[in-house]
CSV table of C-alpha atoms in Angstrom, one decimal:
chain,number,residue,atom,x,y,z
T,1,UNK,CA,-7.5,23.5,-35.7
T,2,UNK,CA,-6.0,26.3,-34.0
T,3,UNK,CA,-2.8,26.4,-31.9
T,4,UNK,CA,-5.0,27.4,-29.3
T,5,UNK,CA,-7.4,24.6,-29.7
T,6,UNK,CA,-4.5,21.8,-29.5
T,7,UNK,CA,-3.2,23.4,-26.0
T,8,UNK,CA,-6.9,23.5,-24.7
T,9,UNK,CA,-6.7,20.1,-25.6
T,10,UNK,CA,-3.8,19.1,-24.1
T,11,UNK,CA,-4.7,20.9,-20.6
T,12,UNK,CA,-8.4,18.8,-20.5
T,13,UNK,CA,-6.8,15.6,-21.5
T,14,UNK,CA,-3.5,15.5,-21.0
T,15,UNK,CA,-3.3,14.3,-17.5
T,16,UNK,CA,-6.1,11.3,-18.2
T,17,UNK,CA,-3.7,10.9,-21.6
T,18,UNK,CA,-0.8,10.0,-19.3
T,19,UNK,CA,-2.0,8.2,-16.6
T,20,UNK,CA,-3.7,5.8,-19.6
T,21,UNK,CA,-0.1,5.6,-20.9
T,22,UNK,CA,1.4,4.8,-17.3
T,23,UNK,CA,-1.0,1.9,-16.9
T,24,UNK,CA,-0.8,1.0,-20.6
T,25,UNK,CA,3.0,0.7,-21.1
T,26,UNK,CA,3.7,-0.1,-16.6
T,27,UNK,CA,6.7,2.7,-17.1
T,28,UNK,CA,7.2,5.8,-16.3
T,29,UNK,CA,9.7,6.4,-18.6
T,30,UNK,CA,7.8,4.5,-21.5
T,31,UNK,CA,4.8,6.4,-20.6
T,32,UNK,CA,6.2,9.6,-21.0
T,33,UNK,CA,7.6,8.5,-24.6
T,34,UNK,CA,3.8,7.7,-25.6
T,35,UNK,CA,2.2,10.5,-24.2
T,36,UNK,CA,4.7,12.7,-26.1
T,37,UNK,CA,4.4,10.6,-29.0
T,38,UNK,CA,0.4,10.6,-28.9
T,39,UNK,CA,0.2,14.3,-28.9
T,40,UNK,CA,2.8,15.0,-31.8
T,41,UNK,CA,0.5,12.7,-33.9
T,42,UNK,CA,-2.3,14.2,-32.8
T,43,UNK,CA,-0.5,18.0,-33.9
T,44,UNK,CA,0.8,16.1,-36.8
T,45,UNK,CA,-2.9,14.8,-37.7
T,46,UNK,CA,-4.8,18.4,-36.6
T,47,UNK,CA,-7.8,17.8,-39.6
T,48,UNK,CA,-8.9,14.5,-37.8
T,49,UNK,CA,-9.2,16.1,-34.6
T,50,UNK,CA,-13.1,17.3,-34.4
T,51,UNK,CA,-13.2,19.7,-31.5
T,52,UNK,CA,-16.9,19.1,-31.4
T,53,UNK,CA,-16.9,15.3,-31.5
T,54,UNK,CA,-15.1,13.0,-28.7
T,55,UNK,CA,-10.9,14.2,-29.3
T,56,UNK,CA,-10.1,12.0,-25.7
T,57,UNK,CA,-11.6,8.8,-27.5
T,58,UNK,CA,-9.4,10.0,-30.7
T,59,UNK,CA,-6.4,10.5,-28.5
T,60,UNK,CA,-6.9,7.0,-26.4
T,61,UNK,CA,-7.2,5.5,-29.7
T,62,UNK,CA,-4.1,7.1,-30.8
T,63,UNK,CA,-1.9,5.8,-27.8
T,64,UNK,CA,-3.1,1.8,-28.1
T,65,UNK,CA,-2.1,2.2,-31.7
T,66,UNK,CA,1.6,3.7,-31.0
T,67,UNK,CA,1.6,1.4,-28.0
T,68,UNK,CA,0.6,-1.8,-30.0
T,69,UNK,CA,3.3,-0.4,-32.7
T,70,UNK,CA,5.8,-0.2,-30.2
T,71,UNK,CA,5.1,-3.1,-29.0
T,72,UNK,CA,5.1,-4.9,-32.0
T,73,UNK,CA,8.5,-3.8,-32.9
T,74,UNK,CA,10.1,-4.9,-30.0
T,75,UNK,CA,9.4,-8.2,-30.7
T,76,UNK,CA,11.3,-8.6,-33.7
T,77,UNK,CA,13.6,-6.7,-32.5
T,78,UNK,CA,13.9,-9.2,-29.4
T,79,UNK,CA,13.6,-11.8,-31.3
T,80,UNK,CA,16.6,-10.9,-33.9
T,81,UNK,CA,19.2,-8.6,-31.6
T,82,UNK,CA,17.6,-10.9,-28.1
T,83,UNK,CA,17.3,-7.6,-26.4
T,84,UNK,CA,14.9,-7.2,-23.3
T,85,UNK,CA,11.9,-5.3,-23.0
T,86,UNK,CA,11.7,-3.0,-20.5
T,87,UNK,CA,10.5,-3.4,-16.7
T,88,UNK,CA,7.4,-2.3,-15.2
T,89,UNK,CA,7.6,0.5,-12.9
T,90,UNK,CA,4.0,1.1,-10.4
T,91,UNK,CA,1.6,3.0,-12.6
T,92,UNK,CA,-0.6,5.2,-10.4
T,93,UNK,CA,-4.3,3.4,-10.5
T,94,UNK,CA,-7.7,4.2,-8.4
T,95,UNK,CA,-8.7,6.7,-6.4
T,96,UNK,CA,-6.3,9.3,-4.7
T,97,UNK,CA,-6.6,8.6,-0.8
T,98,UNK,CA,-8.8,10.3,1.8
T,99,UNK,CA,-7.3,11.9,4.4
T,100,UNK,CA,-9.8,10.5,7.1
T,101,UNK,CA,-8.6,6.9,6.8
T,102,UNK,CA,-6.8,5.2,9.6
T,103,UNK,CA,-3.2,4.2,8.4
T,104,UNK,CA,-4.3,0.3,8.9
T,105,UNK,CA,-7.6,1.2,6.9
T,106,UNK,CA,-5.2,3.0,3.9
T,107,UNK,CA,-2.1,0.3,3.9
T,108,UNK,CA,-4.8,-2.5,3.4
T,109,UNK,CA,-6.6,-1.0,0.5
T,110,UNK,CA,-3.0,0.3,-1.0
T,111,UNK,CA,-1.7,-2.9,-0.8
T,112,UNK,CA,-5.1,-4.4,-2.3
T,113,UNK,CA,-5.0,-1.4,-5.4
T,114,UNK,CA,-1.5,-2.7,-5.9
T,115,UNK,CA,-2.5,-6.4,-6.0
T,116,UNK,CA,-5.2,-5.6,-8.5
T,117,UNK,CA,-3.2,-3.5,-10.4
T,118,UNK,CA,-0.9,-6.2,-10.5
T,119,UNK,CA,-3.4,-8.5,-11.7
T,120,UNK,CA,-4.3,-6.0,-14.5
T,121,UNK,CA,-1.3,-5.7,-16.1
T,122,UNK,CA,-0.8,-9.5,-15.9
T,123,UNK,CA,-3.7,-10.2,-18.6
T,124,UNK,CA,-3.3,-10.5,-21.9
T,125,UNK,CA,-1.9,-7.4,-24.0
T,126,UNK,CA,-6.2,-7.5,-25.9
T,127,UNK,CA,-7.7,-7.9,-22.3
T,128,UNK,CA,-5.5,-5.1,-20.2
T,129,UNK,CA,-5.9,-2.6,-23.0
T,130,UNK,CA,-9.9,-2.9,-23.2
T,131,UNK,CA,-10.1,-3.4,-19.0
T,132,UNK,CA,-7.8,0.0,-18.5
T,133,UNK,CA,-10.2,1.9,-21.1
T,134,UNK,CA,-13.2,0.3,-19.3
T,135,UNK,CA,-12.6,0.8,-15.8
T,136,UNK,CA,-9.5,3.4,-15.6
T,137,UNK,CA,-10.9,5.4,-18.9
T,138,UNK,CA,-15.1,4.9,-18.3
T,139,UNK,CA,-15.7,4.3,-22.0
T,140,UNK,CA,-18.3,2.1,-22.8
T,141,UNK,CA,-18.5,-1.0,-25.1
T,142,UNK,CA,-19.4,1.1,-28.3
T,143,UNK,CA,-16.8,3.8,-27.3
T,144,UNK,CA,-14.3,0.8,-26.8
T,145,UNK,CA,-15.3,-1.1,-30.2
T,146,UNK,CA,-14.4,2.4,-32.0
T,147,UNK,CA,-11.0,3.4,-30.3
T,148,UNK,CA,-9.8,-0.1,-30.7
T,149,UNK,CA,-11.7,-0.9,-35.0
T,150,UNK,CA,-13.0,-4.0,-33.1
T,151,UNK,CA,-17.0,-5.5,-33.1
T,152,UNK,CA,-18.4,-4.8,-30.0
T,153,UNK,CA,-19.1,-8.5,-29.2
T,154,UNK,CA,-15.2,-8.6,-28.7
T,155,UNK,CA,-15.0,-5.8,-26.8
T,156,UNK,CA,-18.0,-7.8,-24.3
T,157,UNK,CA,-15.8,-11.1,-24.8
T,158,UNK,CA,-12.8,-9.8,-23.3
T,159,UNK,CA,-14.1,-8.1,-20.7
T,160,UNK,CA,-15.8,-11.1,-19.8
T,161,UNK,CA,-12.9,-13.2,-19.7
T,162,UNK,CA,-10.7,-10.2,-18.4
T,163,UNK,CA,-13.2,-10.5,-15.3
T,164,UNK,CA,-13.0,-14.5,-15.1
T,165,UNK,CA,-9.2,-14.3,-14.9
T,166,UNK,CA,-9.1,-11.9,-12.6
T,167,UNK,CA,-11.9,-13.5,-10.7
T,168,UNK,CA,-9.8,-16.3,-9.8
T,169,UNK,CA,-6.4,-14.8,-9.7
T,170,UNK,CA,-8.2,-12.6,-6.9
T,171,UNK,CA,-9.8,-14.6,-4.8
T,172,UNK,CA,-7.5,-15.3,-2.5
T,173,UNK,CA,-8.1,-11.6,-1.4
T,174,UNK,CA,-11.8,-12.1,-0.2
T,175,UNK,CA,-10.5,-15.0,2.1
T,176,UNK,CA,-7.5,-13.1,4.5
C-alpha cells in the first residue's frame, strides 16, 4: 500500500474512525489517543489493509481491539496502583440538527439524543461496543461477527438484550 493509499484512507474514514472512538471510549481526550493509535497500526500493519475489500470494517475492528486492550490494562493497573479511570466527556451521537426546527422542537430532541446516548454508554462494555457498530457504524450482524471474531448468534444476543435494557431504562421517555 502506497503512502497515497493510507492518506485516501484516512480522508474517507477518518472522521467515522473518530466519532466511533468518541462514543467508544466517552472522551475526547481518550478518543483522540485511539484514533491516533488505530491509524499508526493500521500504517504499521499496511499488507493487511486490502484497498479493494472493506479497510473501515478493518479499521473499526482495529479500534475495539486497542480499546478493549486499553481497557483491559487499566484494570490491573486500578486494581494494583487504585488509580481511576477516566471520566466521560459528551461524545457527539445522531444526526446533526436542522436548521428549520423550533428551539422547543431542537432542546427536546437534544435532551432526548443525550438521554439515549446516556443510556448507551451505560450498557455493558460487549453490548455498547456491538450497539455503537450497529446503529452509529450501520454494519450488519455478519459485518459485526467479523470486526469483533465473534458467532453471529452473539452478535443477535446482544443486540437483543442491548434493546431490552435500553427498552426499560427508556421508557420513562414515551410517558412525559
Amino acid at each position: 500500500m502506497t503512502h497515497v493509499e493510507m492518506e485516501q484512507i484516512i480522508a474517507e474514514y477518518g472522521t467515522d474512525i473518530y466519532s466511533f472512538c468518541c462514543c467508544l471510549t466517552g472522551s475526547r481526550q481518550e478518543a483522540d489517543d485511539l484514533y491516533q493509535e488505530t491509524f499508526l497500526r493500521a500504517v504499521e500493519k499496511q499488507k493487511h489493509l486490502d484497498m479493494a475489500g472493506n479497510p473501515k470494517s478493518y479499521l473499526l475492528s482495529t479500534a475495539v481491539y486497542l480499546w478493549k486492550n486499553h481497557r483491559r490494562k487499566a484494570g490491573w493497573r486500578k486494581r494494583i496502583a487504585n488509580t481511576e479511570y477516566s471520566g466521560r466527556e459528551d461524545a457527539e451521537i445522531g444526526p446533526k440538527d436542522s436548521c428549520d426546527d423550533l428551539p422547543e422542537q431542537k432542546v427536546i430532541r437534544e435532551e432526548m439524543q443525550k438521554t439515549v446516548r446516556d443510556a448507551v454508554l451505560r450498557l455493558p462494555d460487549k453490548m455498547k461496543v456491538t450497539v455503537l457498530l450497529y446503529y452509529m457504524e450501520e454494519r450488519n450482524v455478519e459485518e459485526i461477527a467479523e470486526i469483533l471474531c465473534i458467532p453471529k448468534g452473539t452478535v443477535k444476543s446482544r443486540l437483543h438484550q442491548a434493546r431490552g435494557i435500553l427498552r426499560k431504562e427508556l421508557e420513562h421517555m414515551l410517558y412525559e
